């Protein structure tokens, strides 16, 4: 299963952190710091895998992908296939891209709730629930519509593309 | 940068971003939390929008690493709100902030259930997501049936059903009883007919979880999985949205192949054929392309296919195809593929018989050790470690040593540990082992843990031949100007003990050795100084004739440290100074350290621990565990019958075998495959760890408790309860039912007699098994270890070992595992207590099955009378009063023995000596007579002095007169008979001993010279 999904920037600031096994908040931060320390020391053009057992304990693997100023990090156990998880990161990023059009770090910062929603439609309790980014988008748009329809105060437009921040 | 959604949240995030430092951030957050707390106090005034805004703020704060310890009640209560936005926020916040043990969650169970069984799909999704993320046991019990209904419902949209599948998986993990196996298996199979790939993906994850616990129940799903895989691989009916870079749902392909790996085999020939066609297509049809994402996806599928092929034990041809692919991968440019290529090669070592093909890639793997990516270097190290065996140990270890100097800091510790373990496990000779470890200390002293140098000391102490070599080697190192402190420690220890063996070499006089060591004293820490002081004391003792100058130098040092603030150093200094002034007594007290009891290498133990405790779901590891013995498995060293051997990583570990494995083995025991997988049922605890330090660093320490395995179950065999009859009756009876078609190697009787005189060696050997033995005595206790070594690539099964003890011995024998895995050695400790003097012999009734051969042998155990003797030198002034006080029968017996094998007097003296009866020279004025003494230990006699006098006739060496005296009549008699037996006939291959009560039953046919040195080495390495 997938144990955690994290997005952090190249300064080590957390942009998203979701743990699928309960951990106290201090422990979460410790793990994030540990991972960042390893990630920031890695060169370009190396593999997307790092040794996670020293940070996360036995039977854990880590796959990350570096996009511009962000690291996307997935931690999982040996029941998952490493390259398939790497694909999953790609699906996640492509979905964000569809949602925000040329997604950048600030989109993720300010649309924190939206990013959460996307992740929830893709990973469910540590298991992958959907791998098709168009299906994920469909589900997210449905939720947005609902939010818009039932929320008189906010100015959320009817379609998700309206969530674009610029 | 505006945000349409929640203005307040955007403002808050901006504020946080504008904070200059952590302190400001904290202040801002505290302010916000105070604000949120206040607003929630007066909940009535909050609009749904505001609630939502505040909850997202809390989540954001939580993500930043601040504990949000309030609002739990509020978030949970939002779940029961009737309107969507509040409910949504309630569910999301609950699943982020709460864990399954939170009491508030209980309050929500009813609401959650209502949402699940309600008609509102959106609510269903919210509820399922929350339960799927944090649902606990209580949720499992009350919600599982409803979730199952949703999953199976034909009226539900795929969006809901795929979530229901994963929600059920979560509930199943929390409480496996919620899925009723009988009813569910058919439904699971039905679910696999699903056309919607989203639902199918989730269902496949559910299936993986179910079959990993119990594949038996889900056989009907197997052909369906193959069908799904075929559909995807042939790209039939795969909608565009599930095609990822031109590949039909790689994720589902991977999951399906993962599910297939939990079925031990595929019996149906047509299903198997279809699957292999698909796999073949994947293996052959995957190319490295330019697009990175496409590459990743296609190789995700390819690597999973490789894993499945390995699991299915495909035909040899397909296997070598796989290795060839992996060989290609480890050399490609794409780093991810290199990484996985190495990793999968390591896995391949574990599960199949392709080591020889993998060895062909050794050069490339060694190159990967220098890859720019540390992740790849680690995988290369793992692989080299796994593929190492006696044939390539030298090459690999030397590569590791070379790499050590340039390796990055983060890897050095692991690297040096692995090099040390390999050197120990596969040393072709011990001097090489010493070389390697010293090089390791030299190059990476900081990373050499104490266990590593303790181990060298143990080997050197236990192997006389090695001592001068090791002493000369450490001197070379310590001669260098800058040496690591660990090197000082090991050098001081070895030079202290053994430098006198070098005394004749240039530059190795005691004085010179002392000054080399003493130079280092100023540079070392307080833990090393005591070792140096011990070395000085020993050097001083070995200096013959005494050197006054050296003595005064050393005494001065002791003097100086007598008032040292460190208690340990002070004590050594005071004690050594006092001892040195005692003169002759020094010799006894500072005598050479006794041999260390054999123990399992703490290094190897450590390696095992790190491999052991993982609660595992992975198919490959499961297989590896199935191949692992439950007993202490250690490596063997000897290439048997020309077959090169290797030990897989898996076989080395002491893995706690999950109980589910036993059920798996019931399926098809007569199949070769399931035999391969081993049938283990019992798990032994780790042996207690032994404090090595106390043994090595305590110069006067009596040997510590033996580091033997104490297994959980002992069969206490008491010799007092008619055991004697058992021996006399059954032990001698040859086996009638089975004719042993297996011929033993070497002469069993000869091996037995050799072992009566020494402590370790081979007791029995045939083409399949070698039984080694190691004994270690202390008073009337003997601790004996049997080493059962399987020489084959197939396991030995139905292994039984029963000890038939004679009446005078009390024996405790641990259970022998039923199966000895391929190429593994199992240690079985045996505790023996001597109750009273007797010459009876214990018999080991040993049987095992190899293929269809049932082999049964009865072997005498060398726990004979002389093992309970302890040589003692009795001075004349004590000997004669004793001799006189034991005035005649039954305490003193005399007999004229005829038919003695003629031998010169010194030879006879040596013979007695080898029985631990010590010659006391000068007591008898007649040069043709021998006087000797010994102490006998048993529970009834305690330590009892025995005196022996043998008068020989130089004119007729075939007869002699022997007088025996001791304080116990039966001891006198038994010892007299014992010595007589030994003198009458020294057993040789041609004339087996006439007297022993339990003659060997198997036919001796020598094929290979006994006492294979490699086998003895293997015993020592254990």
PDB file of N, CA, C and O in Angstrom, chain A residues 22 29 42 47-49 58-59 61 65 78-83 86-87 90 94 110 113 121 124-125 128 130 132 134 142 146-147 154, chain B residues 3 56 63 65 88 99 122 128 133 157 162-163 241-242 244-245 251 255 258 293 296-297 300 304 336 339-340 343 373 375 614 616 618:
ATOM      1  N   UNK A  22      -1.747   6.329  10.478  1.00  0.00           N
ATOM      2  CA  UNK A  22      -1.738   7.439  11.414  1.00  0.00           C
ATOM      3  C   UNK A  22      -0.360   7.623  12.043  1.00  0.00           C
ATOM      4  O   UNK A  22       0.263   6.676  12.506  1.00  0.00           O
ATOM      5  N   UNK A  29       6.550  15.399  10.641  1.00  0.00           N
ATOM      6  CA  UNK A  29       7.503  16.444  10.292  1.00  0.00           C
ATOM      7  C   UNK A  29       8.921  15.896  10.246  1.00  0.00           C
ATOM      8  O   UNK A  29       9.720  16.253   9.392  1.00  0.00           O
ATOM      9  N   UNK A  42      20.575  15.106  -3.953  1.00  0.00           N
ATOM     10  CA  UNK A  42      20.671  14.255  -5.146  1.00  0.00           C
ATOM     11  C   UNK A  42      20.837  15.069  -6.424  1.00  0.00           C
ATOM     12  O   UNK A  42      20.210  16.111  -6.597  1.00  0.00           O
ATOM     13  N   UNK A  47      18.514   8.087 -10.627  1.00  0.00           N
ATOM     14  CA  UNK A  47      17.262   7.347 -10.589  1.00  0.00           C
ATOM     15  C   UNK A  47      16.250   8.078  -9.703  1.00  0.00           C
ATOM     16  O   UNK A  47      16.607   8.984  -8.955  1.00  0.00           O
ATOM     17  N   UNK A  48      15.004   7.654  -9.789  1.00  0.00           N
ATOM     18  CA  UNK A  48      13.952   8.297  -9.006  1.00  0.00           C
ATOM     19  C   UNK A  48      13.703   7.571  -7.688  1.00  0.00           C
ATOM     20  O   UNK A  48      12.688   7.773  -7.051  1.00  0.00           O
ATOM     21  N   UNK A  49      14.622   6.711  -7.314  1.00  0.00           N
ATOM     22  CA  UNK A  49      14.406   5.911  -6.108  1.00  0.00           C
ATOM     23  C   UNK A  49      15.430   6.293  -5.050  1.00  0.00           C
ATOM     24  O   UNK A  49      16.596   6.502  -5.372  1.00  0.00           O
ATOM     25  N   UNK A  58      11.557  -0.612   8.098  1.00  0.00           N
ATOM     26  CA  UNK A  58      11.636  -1.725   7.157  1.00  0.00           C
ATOM     27  C   UNK A  58      10.451  -1.777   6.192  1.00  0.00           C
ATOM     28  O   UNK A  58       9.371  -1.283   6.501  1.00  0.00           O
ATOM     29  N   UNK A  59      10.681  -2.425   5.087  1.00  0.00           N
ATOM     30  CA  UNK A  59       9.670  -2.609   4.056  1.00  0.00           C
ATOM     31  C   UNK A  59       9.051  -1.287   3.628  1.00  0.00           C
ATOM     32  O   UNK A  59       7.838  -1.136   3.618  1.00  0.00           O
ATOM     33  N   UNK A  61       9.564   1.794   0.538  1.00  0.00           N
ATOM     34  CA  UNK A  61      10.250   2.273  -0.640  1.00  0.00           C
ATOM     35  C   UNK A  61       9.824   3.705  -0.904  1.00  0.00           C
ATOM     36  O   UNK A  61       8.762   4.127  -0.453  1.00  0.00           O
ATOM     37  N   UNK A  65       9.688  12.472  -7.808  1.00  0.00           N
ATOM     38  CA  UNK A  65       9.891  13.074  -9.102  1.00  0.00           C
ATOM     39  C   UNK A  65      10.058  14.565  -8.884  1.00  0.00           C
ATOM     40  O   UNK A  65       9.382  15.151  -8.037  1.00  0.00           O
ATOM     41  N   UNK A  78       6.469  -2.920  -0.213  1.00  0.00           N
ATOM     42  CA  UNK A  78       6.907  -3.757  -1.325  1.00  0.00           C
ATOM     43  C   UNK A  78       5.753  -4.410  -2.071  1.00  0.00           C
ATOM     44  O   UNK A  78       5.974  -5.180  -2.998  1.00  0.00           O
ATOM     45  N   UNK A  79       4.513  -4.149  -1.657  1.00  0.00           N
ATOM     46  CA  UNK A  79       3.420  -4.720  -2.433  1.00  0.00           C
ATOM     47  C   UNK A  79       3.123  -3.879  -3.683  1.00  0.00           C
ATOM     48  O   UNK A  79       2.277  -4.253  -4.479  1.00  0.00           O
ATOM     49  N   UNK A  80       3.807  -2.754  -3.827  1.00  0.00           N
ATOM     50  CA  UNK A  80       3.601  -1.940  -5.029  1.00  0.00           C
ATOM     51  C   UNK A  80       4.837  -2.014  -5.933  1.00  0.00           C
ATOM     52  O   UNK A  80       5.944  -2.253  -5.469  1.00  0.00           O
ATOM     53  N   UNK A  81       4.613  -1.755  -7.184  1.00  0.00           N
ATOM     54  CA  UNK A  81       5.680  -1.769  -8.173  1.00  0.00           C
ATOM     55  C   UNK A  81       6.246  -0.351  -8.301  1.00  0.00           C
ATOM     56  O   UNK A  81       5.504   0.610  -8.502  1.00  0.00           O
ATOM     57  N   UNK A  82       7.568  -0.235  -8.179  1.00  0.00           N
ATOM     58  CA  UNK A  82       8.188   1.097  -8.117  1.00  0.00           C
ATOM     59  C   UNK A  82       7.882   1.940  -9.353  1.00  0.00           C
ATOM     60  O   UNK A  82       7.527   3.110  -9.241  1.00  0.00           O
ATOM     61  N   UNK A  83       8.058   1.330 -10.519  1.00  0.00           N
ATOM     62  CA  UNK A  83       7.848   2.123 -11.733  1.00  0.00           C
ATOM     63  C   UNK A  83       6.384   2.508 -11.899  1.00  0.00           C
ATOM     64  O   UNK A  83       6.058   3.577 -12.395  1.00  0.00           O
ATOM     65  N   UNK A  86       5.826   5.451  -9.979  1.00  0.00           N
ATOM     66  CA  UNK A  86       6.372   6.600 -10.700  1.00  0.00           C
ATOM     67  C   UNK A  86       5.362   7.085 -11.749  1.00  0.00           C
ATOM     68  O   UNK A  86       5.162   8.287 -11.930  1.00  0.00           O
ATOM     69  N   UNK A  87       4.711   6.136 -12.413  1.00  0.00           N
ATOM     70  CA  UNK A  87       3.636   6.505 -13.342  1.00  0.00           C
ATOM     71  C   UNK A  87       2.543   7.278 -12.623  1.00  0.00           C
ATOM     72  O   UNK A  87       1.988   8.229 -13.151  1.00  0.00           O
ATOM     73  N   UNK A  90       3.253  10.746 -12.141  1.00  0.00           N
ATOM     74  CA  UNK A  90       3.034  11.433 -13.414  1.00  0.00           C
ATOM     75  C   UNK A  90       1.538  11.712 -13.626  1.00  0.00           C
ATOM     76  O   UNK A  90       1.158  12.807 -14.021  1.00  0.00           O
ATOM     77  N   UNK A  94      -0.039  15.318 -14.037  1.00  0.00           N
ATOM     78  CA  UNK A  94      -0.793  15.635 -15.257  1.00  0.00           C
ATOM     79  C   UNK A  94      -2.198  16.107 -14.906  1.00  0.00           C
ATOM     80  O   UNK A  94      -2.747  17.000 -15.556  1.00  0.00           O
ATOM     81  N   UNK A 110      -2.027  27.830  -2.949  1.00  0.00           N
ATOM     82  CA  UNK A 110      -3.274  28.531  -2.672  1.00  0.00           C
ATOM     83  C   UNK A 110      -4.513  27.686  -2.912  1.00  0.00           C
ATOM     84  O   UNK A 110      -5.587  28.004  -2.436  1.00  0.00           O
ATOM     85  N   UNK A 113      -7.001  23.056  -0.847  1.00  0.00           N
ATOM     86  CA  UNK A 113      -8.156  22.160  -0.702  1.00  0.00           C
ATOM     87  C   UNK A 113      -8.418  21.399  -1.991  1.00  0.00           C
ATOM     88  O   UNK A 113      -8.756  20.223  -1.972  1.00  0.00           O
ATOM     89  N   UNK A 121      -9.338  11.573  -4.942  1.00  0.00           N
ATOM     90  CA  UNK A 121      -9.983  10.841  -6.033  1.00  0.00           C
ATOM     91  C   UNK A 121      -9.020   9.858  -6.695  1.00  0.00           C
ATOM     92  O   UNK A 121      -9.415   9.036  -7.512  1.00  0.00           O
ATOM     93  N   UNK A 124      -6.980   6.229  -2.281  1.00  0.00           N
ATOM     94  CA  UNK A 124      -8.042   6.037  -1.312  1.00  0.00           C
ATOM     95  C   UNK A 124      -7.499   5.107  -0.231  1.00  0.00           C
ATOM     96  O   UNK A 124      -7.206   3.944  -0.516  1.00  0.00           O
ATOM     97  N   UNK A 125      -7.295   5.639   0.950  1.00  0.00           N
ATOM     98  CA  UNK A 125      -6.807   4.800   2.046  1.00  0.00           C
ATOM     99  C   UNK A 125      -5.533   4.051   1.703  1.00  0.00           C
ATOM    100  O   UNK A 125      -5.353   2.913   2.099  1.00  0.00           O
ATOM    101  N   UNK A 128      -4.685   2.702  -4.761  1.00  0.00           N
ATOM    102  CA  UNK A 128      -5.011   3.508  -5.926  1.00  0.00           C
ATOM    103  C   UNK A 128      -6.446   3.236  -6.335  1.00  0.00           C
ATOM    104  O   UNK A 128      -6.844   2.091  -6.516  1.00  0.00           O
ATOM    105  N   UNK A 130      -8.026   5.317  -8.775  1.00  0.00           N
ATOM    106  CA  UNK A 130      -8.226   5.698 -10.174  1.00  0.00           C
ATOM    107  C   UNK A 130      -6.885   6.096 -10.793  1.00  0.00           C
ATOM    108  O   UNK A 130      -6.101   6.802 -10.167  1.00  0.00           O
ATOM    109  N   UNK A 132      -6.814   7.009 -14.241  1.00  0.00           N
ATOM    110  CA  UNK A 132      -7.064   7.770 -15.453  1.00  0.00           C
ATOM    111  C   UNK A 132      -7.284   9.230 -15.081  1.00  0.00           C
ATOM    112  O   UNK A 132      -8.203   9.554 -14.313  1.00  0.00           O
ATOM    113  N   UNK A 134      -8.396  11.676 -16.722  1.00  0.00           N
ATOM    114  CA  UNK A 134      -9.672  12.265 -17.142  1.00  0.00           C
ATOM    115  C   UNK A 134     -10.795  11.820 -16.200  1.00  0.00           C
ATOM    116  O   UNK A 134     -11.685  12.605 -15.887  1.00  0.00           O
ATOM    117  N   UNK A 142     -17.308  17.262 -10.640  1.00  0.00           N
ATOM    118  CA  UNK A 142     -18.609  17.003 -10.034  1.00  0.00           C
ATOM    119  C   UNK A 142     -18.678  17.615  -8.640  1.00  0.00           C
ATOM    120  O   UNK A 142     -19.660  18.251  -8.278  1.00  0.00           O
ATOM    121  N   UNK A 146     -21.063  20.669  -7.142  1.00  0.00           N
ATOM    122  CA  UNK A 146     -21.864  20.538  -5.930  1.00  0.00           C
ATOM    123  C   UNK A 146     -21.571  21.665  -4.963  1.00  0.00           C
ATOM    124  O   UNK A 146     -22.481  22.265  -4.390  1.00  0.00           O
ATOM    125  N   UNK A 147     -20.283  21.927  -4.800  1.00  0.00           N
ATOM    126  CA  UNK A 147     -19.888  22.984  -3.882  1.00  0.00           C
ATOM    127  C   UNK A 147     -20.487  24.307  -4.335  1.00  0.00           C
ATOM    128  O   UNK A 147     -21.019  25.069  -3.528  1.00  0.00           O
ATOM    129  N   UNK A 154     -19.921  31.733  -1.796  1.00  0.00           N
ATOM    130  CA  UNK A 154     -18.675  31.751  -2.554  1.00  0.00           C
ATOM    131  C   UNK A 154     -18.929  32.070  -4.011  1.00  0.00           C
ATOM    132  O   UNK A 154     -20.048  32.014  -4.499  1.00  0.00           O
TER     133      UNK A 154
ATOM    134  N   UNK B   3      -7.826  33.970  -5.217  1.00  0.00           N
ATOM    135  CA  UNK B   3      -8.455  32.676  -5.225  1.00  0.00           C
ATOM    136  C   UNK B   3      -9.945  32.855  -5.044  1.00  0.00           C
ATOM    137  O   UNK B   3     -10.402  33.568  -4.167  1.00  0.00           O
ATOM    138  N   UNK B  56     -10.432  24.228   6.781  1.00  0.00           N
ATOM    139  CA  UNK B  56      -9.290  24.167   5.859  1.00  0.00           C
ATOM    140  C   UNK B  56      -8.069  24.868   6.435  1.00  0.00           C
ATOM    141  O   UNK B  56      -6.942  24.444   6.242  1.00  0.00           O
ATOM    142  N   UNK B  63      -0.769  20.640   8.407  1.00  0.00           N
ATOM    143  CA  UNK B  63       0.248  20.235   7.432  1.00  0.00           C
ATOM    144  C   UNK B  63       1.591  20.899   7.711  1.00  0.00           C
ATOM    145  O   UNK B  63       2.646  20.326   7.474  1.00  0.00           O
ATOM    146  N   UNK B  65       2.857  21.332  10.383  1.00  0.00           N
ATOM    147  CA  UNK B  65       3.542  20.656  11.475  1.00  0.00           C
ATOM    148  C   UNK B  65       3.107  21.124  12.849  1.00  0.00           C
ATOM    149  O   UNK B  65       3.796  20.878  13.832  1.00  0.00           O
ATOM    150  N   UNK B  88     -19.069  17.685   3.745  1.00  0.00           N
ATOM    151  CA  UNK B  88     -17.812  17.443   3.031  1.00  0.00           C
ATOM    152  C   UNK B  88     -16.617  17.831   3.911  1.00  0.00           C
ATOM    153  O   UNK B  88     -15.680  17.057   4.109  1.00  0.00           O
ATOM    154  N   UNK B  99      -7.424   9.776  14.319  1.00  0.00           N
ATOM    155  CA  UNK B  99      -7.033   8.410  14.003  1.00  0.00           C
ATOM    156  C   UNK B  99      -8.119   7.467  14.483  1.00  0.00           C
ATOM    157  O   UNK B  99      -9.066   7.871  15.165  1.00  0.00           O
ATOM    158  N   UNK B 122     -23.100  11.207  -3.616  1.00  0.00           N
ATOM    159  CA  UNK B 122     -22.035  12.079  -3.140  1.00  0.00           C
ATOM    160  C   UNK B 122     -21.741  11.806  -1.674  1.00  0.00           C
ATOM    161  O   UNK B 122     -20.581  11.739  -1.263  1.00  0.00           O
ATOM    162  N   UNK B 128     -17.500   6.746   2.375  1.00  0.00           N
ATOM    163  CA  UNK B 128     -16.577   5.652   2.052  1.00  0.00           C
ATOM    164  C   UNK B 128     -15.126   6.129   2.152  1.00  0.00           C
ATOM    165  O   UNK B 128     -14.256   5.424   2.678  1.00  0.00           O
ATOM    166  N   UNK B 133     -10.048   5.732   4.838  1.00  0.00           N
ATOM    167  CA  UNK B 133      -8.804   6.314   5.332  1.00  0.00           C
ATOM    168  C   UNK B 133      -8.537   6.021   6.796  1.00  0.00           C
ATOM    169  O   UNK B 133      -7.395   5.811   7.185  1.00  0.00           O
ATOM    170  N   UNK B 157     -23.113   3.651  -9.440  1.00  0.00           N
ATOM    171  CA  UNK B 157     -22.158   4.079 -10.458  1.00  0.00           C
ATOM    172  C   UNK B 157     -20.758   3.544 -10.124  1.00  0.00           C
ATOM    173  O   UNK B 157     -20.426   3.336  -8.951  1.00  0.00           O
ATOM    174  N   UNK B 162     -16.006   1.585  -6.992  1.00  0.00           N
ATOM    175  CA  UNK B 162     -14.558   1.417  -6.831  1.00  0.00           C
ATOM    176  C   UNK B 162     -14.117   1.864  -5.442  1.00  0.00           C
ATOM    177  O   UNK B 162     -13.209   1.278  -4.848  1.00  0.00           O
ATOM    178  N   UNK B 163     -14.810   2.868  -4.902  1.00  0.00           N
ATOM    179  CA  UNK B 163     -14.474   3.283  -3.546  1.00  0.00           C
ATOM    180  C   UNK B 163     -14.930   2.236  -2.526  1.00  0.00           C
ATOM    181  O   UNK B 163     -14.256   2.000  -1.522  1.00  0.00           O
ATOM    182  N   UNK B 241      -9.286   6.555 -22.146  1.00  0.00           N
ATOM    183  CA  UNK B 241      -8.836   7.215 -20.909  1.00  0.00           C
ATOM    184  C   UNK B 241      -7.988   6.289 -20.032  1.00  0.00           C
ATOM    185  O   UNK B 241      -7.328   6.759 -19.108  1.00  0.00           O
ATOM    186  N   UNK B 242      -8.039   5.010 -20.299  1.00  0.00           N
ATOM    187  CA  UNK B 242      -7.192   4.111 -19.525  1.00  0.00           C
ATOM    188  C   UNK B 242      -5.933   3.695 -20.273  1.00  0.00           C
ATOM    189  O   UNK B 242      -5.227   2.792 -19.868  1.00  0.00           O
ATOM    190  N   UNK B 244      -2.397   4.676 -21.210  1.00  0.00           N
ATOM    191  CA  UNK B 244      -1.413   5.603 -20.662  1.00  0.00           C
ATOM    192  C   UNK B 244      -0.166   5.531 -21.526  1.00  0.00           C
ATOM    193  O   UNK B 244       0.481   4.499 -21.592  1.00  0.00           O
ATOM    194  N   UNK B 245       0.125   6.600 -22.226  1.00  0.00           N
ATOM    195  CA  UNK B 245       1.253   6.622 -23.167  1.00  0.00           C
ATOM    196  C   UNK B 245       1.232   5.404 -24.094  1.00  0.00           C
ATOM    197  O   UNK B 245       2.242   4.741 -24.302  1.00  0.00           O
ATOM    198  N   UNK B 251      -1.142   0.182 -14.752  1.00  0.00           N
ATOM    199  CA  UNK B 251      -1.358  -0.075 -13.319  1.00  0.00           C
ATOM    200  C   UNK B 251      -2.126  -1.367 -13.101  1.00  0.00           C
ATOM    201  O   UNK B 251      -1.766  -2.194 -12.263  1.00  0.00           O
ATOM    202  N   UNK B 255      -0.974  -4.828 -11.225  1.00  0.00           N
ATOM    203  CA  UNK B 255      -1.712  -5.380 -10.085  1.00  0.00           C
ATOM    204  C   UNK B 255      -2.158  -6.813 -10.364  1.00  0.00           C
ATOM    205  O   UNK B 255      -2.146  -7.666  -9.484  1.00  0.00           O
ATOM    206  N   UNK B 258       0.639  -9.050 -10.003  1.00  0.00           N
ATOM    207  CA  UNK B 258       0.955  -9.177  -8.583  1.00  0.00           C
ATOM    208  C   UNK B 258       0.020 -10.201  -7.932  1.00  0.00           C
ATOM    209  O   UNK B 258       0.451 -11.073  -7.164  1.00  0.00           O
ATOM    210  N   UNK B 293       8.262   8.801 -19.764  1.00  0.00           N
ATOM    211  CA  UNK B 293       7.057   8.290 -19.116  1.00  0.00           C
ATOM    212  C   UNK B 293       6.583   6.993 -19.738  1.00  0.00           C
ATOM    213  O   UNK B 293       6.153   6.078 -19.038  1.00  0.00           O
ATOM    214  N   UNK B 296       8.884   4.299 -18.460  1.00  0.00           N
ATOM    215  CA  UNK B 296       8.567   3.886 -17.094  1.00  0.00           C
ATOM    216  C   UNK B 296       7.391   2.935 -17.079  1.00  0.00           C
ATOM    217  O   UNK B 296       7.416   1.898 -16.426  1.00  0.00           O
ATOM    218  N   UNK B 297       6.341   3.324 -17.824  1.00  0.00           N
ATOM    219  CA  UNK B 297       5.133   2.519 -17.789  1.00  0.00           C
ATOM    220  C   UNK B 297       5.378   1.132 -18.372  1.00  0.00           C
ATOM    221  O   UNK B 297       5.004   0.117 -17.785  1.00  0.00           O
ATOM    222  N   UNK B 300       7.455  -0.842 -16.014  1.00  0.00           N
ATOM    223  CA  UNK B 300       6.718  -1.268 -14.821  1.00  0.00           C
ATOM    224  C   UNK B 300       6.072  -2.618 -15.106  1.00  0.00           C
ATOM    225  O   UNK B 300       6.162  -3.554 -14.316  1.00  0.00           O
ATOM    226  N   UNK B 304       7.229  -6.417 -13.606  1.00  0.00           N
ATOM    227  CA  UNK B 304       6.268  -7.251 -12.912  1.00  0.00           C
ATOM    228  C   UNK B 304       6.162  -8.614 -13.615  1.00  0.00           C
ATOM    229  O   UNK B 304       6.037  -9.649 -12.962  1.00  0.00           O
ATOM    230  N   UNK B 336      16.681   4.529 -13.756  1.00  0.00           N
ATOM    231  CA  UNK B 336      15.655   3.744 -13.076  1.00  0.00           C
ATOM    232  C   UNK B 336      15.713   2.280 -13.483  1.00  0.00           C
ATOM    233  O   UNK B 336      15.496   1.384 -12.674  1.00  0.00           O
ATOM    234  N   UNK B 339      18.652   0.601 -11.923  1.00  0.00           N
ATOM    235  CA  UNK B 339      18.348   0.342 -10.516  1.00  0.00           C
ATOM    236  C   UNK B 339      17.491  -0.912 -10.376  1.00  0.00           C
ATOM    237  O   UNK B 339      17.798  -1.829  -9.615  1.00  0.00           O
ATOM    238  N   UNK B 340      16.412  -0.959 -11.143  1.00  0.00           N
ATOM    239  CA  UNK B 340      15.501  -2.091 -11.012  1.00  0.00           C
ATOM    240  C   UNK B 340      16.118  -3.369 -11.546  1.00  0.00           C
ATOM    241  O   UNK B 340      15.823  -4.462 -11.057  1.00  0.00           O
ATOM    242  N   UNK B 343      18.104  -4.640  -8.733  1.00  0.00           N
ATOM    243  CA  UNK B 343      17.235  -5.116  -7.664  1.00  0.00           C
ATOM    244  C   UNK B 343      16.599  -6.452  -8.017  1.00  0.00           C
ATOM    245  O   UNK B 343      16.518  -7.358  -7.198  1.00  0.00           O
ATOM    246  N   UNK B 373      24.826   7.423  -8.966  1.00  0.00           N
ATOM    247  CA  UNK B 373      23.637   7.445  -8.102  1.00  0.00           C
ATOM    248  C   UNK B 373      23.824   6.498  -6.919  1.00  0.00           C
ATOM    249  O   UNK B 373      24.013   5.299  -7.085  1.00  0.00           O
ATOM    250  N   UNK B 375      21.681   5.384  -4.890  1.00  0.00           N
ATOM    251  CA  UNK B 375      20.664   4.331  -4.816  1.00  0.00           C
ATOM    252  C   UNK B 375      21.102   3.113  -5.628  1.00  0.00           C
ATOM    253  O   UNK B 375      20.924   1.972  -5.205  1.00  0.00           O
ATOM    254  N   UNK B 614       9.803  -7.996   9.258  1.00  0.00           N
ATOM    255  CA  UNK B 614       8.914  -7.136   8.497  1.00  0.00           C
ATOM    256  C   UNK B 614       7.606  -7.865   8.301  1.00  0.00           C
ATOM    257  O   UNK B 614       7.566  -8.982   7.827  1.00  0.00           O
ATOM    258  N   UNK B 616       4.933  -8.727   6.273  1.00  0.00           N
ATOM    259  CA  UNK B 616       5.157  -8.711   4.835  1.00  0.00           C
ATOM    260  C   UNK B 616       3.925  -9.076   4.036  1.00  0.00           C
ATOM    261  O   UNK B 616       3.161  -9.942   4.395  1.00  0.00           O
ATOM    262  N   UNK B 618       4.534  -8.936   0.509  1.00  0.00           N
ATOM    263  CA  UNK B 618       5.044  -9.088  -0.839  1.00  0.00           C
ATOM    264  C   UNK B 618       5.232 -10.552  -1.216  1.00  0.00           C
ATOM    265  O   UNK B 618       5.613 -11.389  -0.407  1.00  0.00           O
TER     266      UNK B 618
END
